[in-house]
PDB file of C-alpha atoms in Angstrom:
ATOM      1  CA  MET L 149     -66.032 -87.872 -27.943  1.00 63.00           C
ATOM      2  CA  ASP L 150     -67.352 -84.325 -27.804  1.00 74.00           C
ATOM      3  CA  ASN L 151     -67.569 -81.916 -30.735  1.00 77.00           C
ATOM      4  CA  GLU L 152     -64.578 -79.857 -29.603  1.00 78.00           C
ATOM      5  CA  THR L 153     -62.349 -82.947 -29.473  1.00 78.00           C
ATOM      6  CA  SER L 154     -63.619 -84.069 -32.876  1.00 88.00           C
ATOM      7  CA  ARG L 155     -62.887 -80.633 -34.383  1.00 90.00           C
ATOM      8  CA  ALA L 156     -59.375 -80.630 -32.895  1.00 87.00           C
ATOM      9  CA  GLU L 157     -58.651 -84.085 -34.298  1.00 91.00           C
ATOM     10  CA  ILE L 158     -59.980 -83.130 -37.728  1.00 93.00           C
ATOM     11  CA  LEU L 159     -57.919 -79.930 -37.714  1.00 92.00           C
ATOM     12  CA  ALA L 160     -54.786 -81.935 -36.783  1.00 92.00           C
ATOM     13  CA  LEU L 161     -55.416 -84.271 -39.723  1.00 95.00           C
ATOM     14  CA  ILE L 162     -55.920 -81.314 -42.051  1.00 96.00           C
ATOM     15  CA  HIS L 163     -52.624 -79.766 -40.902  1.00 97.00           C
ATOM     16  CA  ARG L 164     -50.788 -83.070 -41.390  1.00 97.00           C
ATOM     17  CA  ALA L 165     -52.243 -83.394 -44.907  1.00 97.00           C
ATOM     18  CA  GLU L 166     -51.271 -79.808 -45.777  1.00 98.00           C
ATOM     19  CA  ILE L 167     -47.715 -80.315 -44.489  1.00 98.00           C
ATOM     20  CA  THR L 168     -47.350 -83.608 -46.364  1.00 98.00           C
ATOM     21  CA  ASP L 169     -48.634 -81.940 -49.533  1.00 98.00           C
ATOM     22  CA  LEU L 170     -46.247 -78.989 -49.135  1.00 98.00           C
ATOM     23  CA  PHE L 171     -43.222 -81.221 -48.685  1.00 98.00           C
ATOM     24  CA  ASP L 172     -44.162 -83.579 -51.518  1.00 98.00           C
ATOM     25  CA  ARG L 173     -44.701 -80.580 -53.818  1.00 98.00           C
ATOM     26  CA  TYR L 174     -41.297 -79.211 -52.718  1.00 98.00           C
ATOM     27  CA  LEU L 175     -39.516 -82.463 -53.586  1.00 98.00           C
ATOM     28  CA  ARG L 176     -41.361 -82.674 -56.909  1.00 98.00           C
ATOM     29  CA  SER L 177     -40.483 -79.045 -57.679  1.00 98.00           C
ATOM     30  CA  LEU L 178     -36.788 -79.894 -57.448  1.00 98.00           C
ATOM     31  CA  ASP L 179     -37.314 -82.232 -60.403  1.00 98.00           C
ATOM     32  CA  ASP L 180     -39.396 -79.666 -62.315  1.00 97.00           C
ATOM     33  CA  ARG L 181     -36.430 -77.267 -62.132  1.00 96.00           C
ATOM     34  CA  LYS L 182     -38.262 -73.927 -62.252  1.00 96.00           C
ATOM     35  CA  PHE L 183     -36.649 -71.890 -59.498  1.00 98.00           C
ATOM     36  CA  ASP L 184     -37.720 -68.272 -59.133  1.00 98.00           C
ATOM     37  CA  ALA L 185     -38.881 -65.957 -56.360  1.00 98.00           C
ATOM     38  CA  SER L 186     -42.436 -67.300 -56.465  1.00 98.00           C
ATOM     39  CA  TRP L 187     -41.091 -70.858 -56.165  1.00 98.00           C
ATOM     40  CA  ALA L 188     -39.108 -69.882 -53.073  1.00 98.00           C
ATOM     41  CA  ALA L 189     -42.044 -68.007 -51.508  1.00 98.00           C
ATOM     42  CA  SER L 190     -44.350 -70.964 -52.045  1.00 98.00           C
ATOM     43  CA  PHE L 191     -42.157 -73.189 -49.851  1.00 98.00           C
ATOM     44  CA  PHE L 192     -39.987 -71.079 -47.524  1.00 98.00           C
ATOM     45  CA  THR L 193     -40.325 -68.314 -44.964  1.00 98.00           C
ATOM     46  CA  GLU L 194     -38.246 -65.146 -45.397  1.00 98.00           C
ATOM     47  CA  ASP L 195     -35.908 -66.279 -42.598  1.00 98.00           C
ATOM     48  CA  ALA L 196     -35.625 -69.906 -43.735  1.00 98.00           C
ATOM     49  CA  THR L 197     -32.442 -71.898 -43.283  1.00 98.00           C
ATOM     50  CA  THR L 198     -31.284 -74.998 -45.090  1.00 98.00           C
ATOM     51  CA  THR L 199     -28.410 -77.364 -44.519  1.00 97.00           C
ATOM     52  CA  THR L 200     -27.757 -79.824 -47.340  1.00 95.00           C
ATOM     53  CA  PRO L 201     -24.722 -81.317 -49.093  1.00 94.00           C
ATOM     54  CA  ALA L 202     -24.773 -78.066 -51.125  1.00 93.00           C
ATOM     55  CA  GLY L 203     -24.078 -76.025 -47.976  1.00 94.00           C
ATOM     56  CA  ALA L 204     -25.805 -74.166 -45.189  1.00 97.00           C
ATOM     57  CA  VAL L 205     -27.649 -70.959 -46.006  1.00 97.00           C
ATOM     58  CA  ARG L 206     -29.942 -68.484 -44.264  1.00 98.00           C
ATOM     59  CA  GLY L 207     -32.735 -66.443 -45.813  1.00 98.00           C
ATOM     60  CA  ARG L 208     -35.195 -67.286 -48.585  1.00 98.00           C
ATOM     61  CA  ASP L 209     -33.140 -65.534 -51.293  1.00 98.00           C
ATOM     62  CA  ALA L 210     -30.028 -67.470 -50.253  1.00 98.00           C
ATOM     63  CA  VAL L 211     -31.999 -70.733 -50.300  1.00 98.00           C
ATOM     64  CA  LEU L 212     -33.178 -69.925 -53.834  1.00 98.00           C
ATOM     65  CA  GLU L 213     -29.648 -69.214 -55.107  1.00 97.00           C
ATOM     66  CA  ASN L 214     -28.263 -72.300 -53.358  1.00 97.00           C
ATOM     67  CA  VAL L 215     -30.888 -74.561 -54.957  1.00 97.00           C
ATOM     68  CA  ARG L 216     -30.394 -72.981 -58.390  1.00 96.00           C
ATOM     69  CA  THR L 217     -26.625 -73.487 -58.197  1.00 95.00           C
ATOM     70  CA  ALA L 218     -26.832 -77.033 -56.845  1.00 96.00           C
ATOM     71  CA  MET L 219     -29.448 -78.215 -59.340  1.00 96.00           C
ATOM     72  CA  ARG L 220     -27.322 -77.028 -62.289  1.00 95.00           C
ATOM     73  CA  LEU L 221     -25.016 -79.941 -61.416  1.00 96.00           C
ATOM     74  CA  PHE L 222     -27.657 -82.347 -62.743  1.00 97.00           C
ATOM     75  CA  ASP L 223     -29.390 -82.871 -66.081  1.00 97.00           C
ATOM     76  CA  ARG L 224     -32.312 -84.664 -64.441  1.00 97.00           C
ATOM     77  CA  THR L 225     -33.349 -85.749 -60.960  1.00 98.00           C
ATOM     78  CA  VAL L 226     -36.011 -87.668 -59.102  1.00 98.00           C
ATOM     79  CA  HIS L 227     -36.562 -86.902 -55.403  1.00 98.00           C
ATOM     80  CA  PHE L 228     -38.704 -89.203 -53.296  1.00 97.00           C
ATOM     81  CA  GLY L 229     -39.797 -88.621 -49.688  1.00 98.00           C
ATOM     82  CA  SER L 230     -41.384 -91.169 -47.380  1.00 97.00           C
ATOM     83  CA  ASN L 231     -42.069 -92.257 -43.825  1.00 98.00           C
ATOM     84  CA  TYR L 232     -43.041 -88.789 -42.661  1.00 98.00           C
ATOM     85  CA  ILE L 233     -43.392 -88.229 -38.958  1.00 98.00           C
ATOM     86  CA  ILE L 234     -45.234 -84.952 -38.470  1.00 98.00           C
ATOM     87  CA  GLU L 235     -45.850 -83.238 -35.165  1.00 96.00           C
ATOM     88  CA  VAL L 236     -48.046 -80.156 -35.053  1.00 96.00           C
ATOM     89  CA  ASP L 237     -48.050 -77.766 -32.103  1.00 94.00           C
ATOM     90  CA  GLY L 238     -50.331 -74.833 -32.856  1.00 92.00           C
ATOM     91  CA  GLU L 239     -48.732 -72.731 -35.591  1.00 95.00           C
ATOM     92  CA  ARG L 240     -45.473 -74.691 -35.565  1.00 97.00           C
ATOM     93  CA  ALA L 241     -44.716 -78.164 -36.822  1.00 98.00           C
ATOM     94  CA  THR L 242     -41.893 -80.572 -37.513  1.00 98.00           C
ATOM     95  CA  LEU L 243     -41.568 -83.092 -40.305  1.00 98.00           C
ATOM     96  CA  ARG L 244     -38.985 -85.854 -40.228  1.00 98.00           C
ATOM     97  CA  GLY L 245     -38.742 -88.360 -43.026  1.00 98.00           C
ATOM     98  CA  ASN L 246     -36.611 -90.301 -45.442  1.00 98.00           C
ATOM     99  CA  GLN L 247     -35.394 -89.009 -48.768  1.00 98.00           C
ATOM    100  CA  LEU L 248     -34.086 -90.918 -51.760  1.00 98.00           C
ATOM    101  CA  SER L 249     -32.631 -88.901 -54.630  1.00 98.00           C
ATOM    102  CA  THR L 250     -31.546 -90.045 -58.075  1.00 98.00           C
ATOM    103  CA  HIS L 251     -29.387 -87.644 -60.059  1.00 98.00           C
ATOM    104  CA  VAL L 252     -28.174 -87.717 -63.662  1.00 98.00           C
ATOM    105  CA  LEU L 253     -24.971 -85.710 -63.607  1.00 97.00           C
ATOM    106  CA  ALA L 254     -24.678 -82.828 -66.052  1.00 95.00           C
ATOM    107  CA  GLY L 255     -22.118 -83.447 -68.717  1.00 90.00           C
ATOM    108  CA  ASP L 256     -21.356 -87.145 -68.504  1.00 93.00           C
ATOM    109  CA  GLY L 257     -24.847 -88.490 -67.691  1.00 94.00           C
ATOM    110  CA  THR L 258     -23.693 -90.857 -64.965  1.00 96.00           C
ATOM    111  CA  LEU L 259     -25.966 -91.682 -62.053  1.00 97.00           C
ATOM    112  CA  PHE L 260     -25.418 -90.499 -58.523  1.00 97.00           C
ATOM    113  CA  LEU L 261     -27.806 -91.790 -55.857  1.00 98.00           C
ATOM    114  CA  SER L 262     -28.207 -90.613 -52.285  1.00 98.00           C
ATOM    115  CA  GLY L 263     -30.367 -91.549 -49.364  1.00 98.00           C
ATOM    116  CA  GLY L 264     -30.863 -89.983 -46.000  1.00 98.00           C
ATOM    117  CA  ARG L 265     -33.212 -88.276 -43.645  1.00 98.00           C
ATOM    118  CA  THR L 266     -34.801 -84.885 -43.739  1.00 98.00           C
ATOM    119  CA  ASP L 267     -35.487 -82.783 -40.636  1.00 98.00           C
ATOM    120  CA  ASN L 268     -37.741 -79.773 -41.070  1.00 98.00           C
ATOM    121  CA  GLU L 269     -39.451 -77.065 -39.050  1.00 98.00           C
ATOM    122  CA  LEU L 270     -42.545 -75.395 -40.440  1.00 98.00           C
ATOM    123  CA  VAL L 271     -44.666 -72.430 -39.416  1.00 98.00           C
ATOM    124  CA  TRP L 272     -48.197 -71.399 -40.273  1.00 97.00           C
ATOM    125  CA  THR L 273     -48.280 -68.167 -42.281  1.00 97.00           C
ATOM    126  CA  VAL L 274     -51.019 -66.149 -43.944  1.00 96.00           C
ATOM    127  CA  ASP L 275     -50.225 -68.188 -47.070  1.00 96.00           C
ATOM    128  CA  GLY L 276     -50.337 -71.567 -45.302  1.00 97.00           C
ATOM    129  CA  TRP L 277     -47.549 -73.801 -44.013  1.00 98.00           C
ATOM    130  CA  ARG L 278     -44.000 -72.838 -44.964  1.00 98.00           C
ATOM    131  CA  LEU L 279     -40.589 -74.331 -44.236  1.00 98.00           C
ATOM    132  CA  ARG L 280     -38.558 -72.339 -41.742  1.00 98.00           C
ATOM    133  CA  ARG L 281     -35.775 -74.950 -41.605  1.00 98.00           C
ATOM    134  CA  ALA L 282     -35.066 -77.730 -44.084  1.00 98.00           C
ATOM    135  CA  ASP L 283     -32.080 -79.967 -43.396  1.00 98.00           C
ATOM    136  CA  LEU L 284     -30.995 -83.013 -45.369  1.00 98.00           C
ATOM    137  CA  HIS L 285     -28.613 -85.495 -43.740  1.00 98.00           C
ATOM    138  CA  ILE L 286     -27.175 -87.970 -46.246  1.00 97.00           C
ATOM    139  CA  THR L 287     -26.524 -91.442 -44.816  1.00 98.00           C
ATOM    140  CA  TRP L 288     -25.406 -93.246 -47.981  1.00 98.00           C
ATOM    141  CA  THR L 289     -24.450 -92.611 -51.587  1.00 97.00           C
ATOM    142  CA  GLN L 290     -23.789 -94.643 -54.701  1.00 97.00           C
ATOM    143  CA  GLY L 291     -21.765 -93.439 -57.659  1.00 96.00           C
ATOM    144  CA  ASN L 292     -19.483 -90.459 -57.948  1.00 91.00           C
ATOM    145  CA  PRO L 293     -20.878 -87.230 -56.543  1.00 92.00           C
ATOM    146  CA  PRO L 294     -20.687 -84.050 -58.594  1.00 91.00           C
ATOM    147  CA  VAL L 295     -17.857 -81.631 -57.981  1.00 87.00           C
ATOM    148  CA  LEU L 296     -19.297 -78.720 -56.043  1.00 82.00           C
ATOM    149  CA  PRO L 297     -18.605 -75.286 -57.528  1.00 82.00           C
ATOM    150  CA  PRO L 298     -16.742 -72.733 -55.384  1.00 84.00           C
ATOM    151  CA  GLU L 299     -19.928 -70.788 -54.534  1.00 81.00           C
ATOM    152  CA  LEU L 300     -21.247 -73.885 -52.725  1.00 79.00           C
ATOM    153  CA  THR L 301     -18.020 -74.697 -50.871  1.00 72.00           C
ATOM    154  CA  ARG L 302     -17.298 -71.278 -49.391  1.00 63.00           C
ATOM    155  CA  GLY L 303     -17.671 -71.377 -45.633  1.00 54.00           C
TER     156      GLY L 303
END
């Protein structure tokens, strides 16, 4: 193996580690519940889109407001990601994985669990990797889901 191949392989591993770290920090931040402009900028591009059970939105500011509104439905949460499949192509990447989320509903304290897969597109920016698209596809739930407020159900 020549030096150029070794450098390329090391760089690919570094990118994979950075992307894994970004996504794990994102999931953990949902549980920390401190959502402001710096939070959004640390994870999303300006033109980011998300599609989740809380709706589909476009633009970093819209993502921030969507997350704020959705997370108010819960007193506490734990989000867990696993089985990441990451593909890096230059300054673009994809991350597919599994996500398990445990929610304590605001008000009555009952549990609502969900599991599914996450499909994401990332881009390299001057600040490092950022999510350009973050989609969550729920495949199963347990318990009663929260009632979504009107601002999340408008189409």
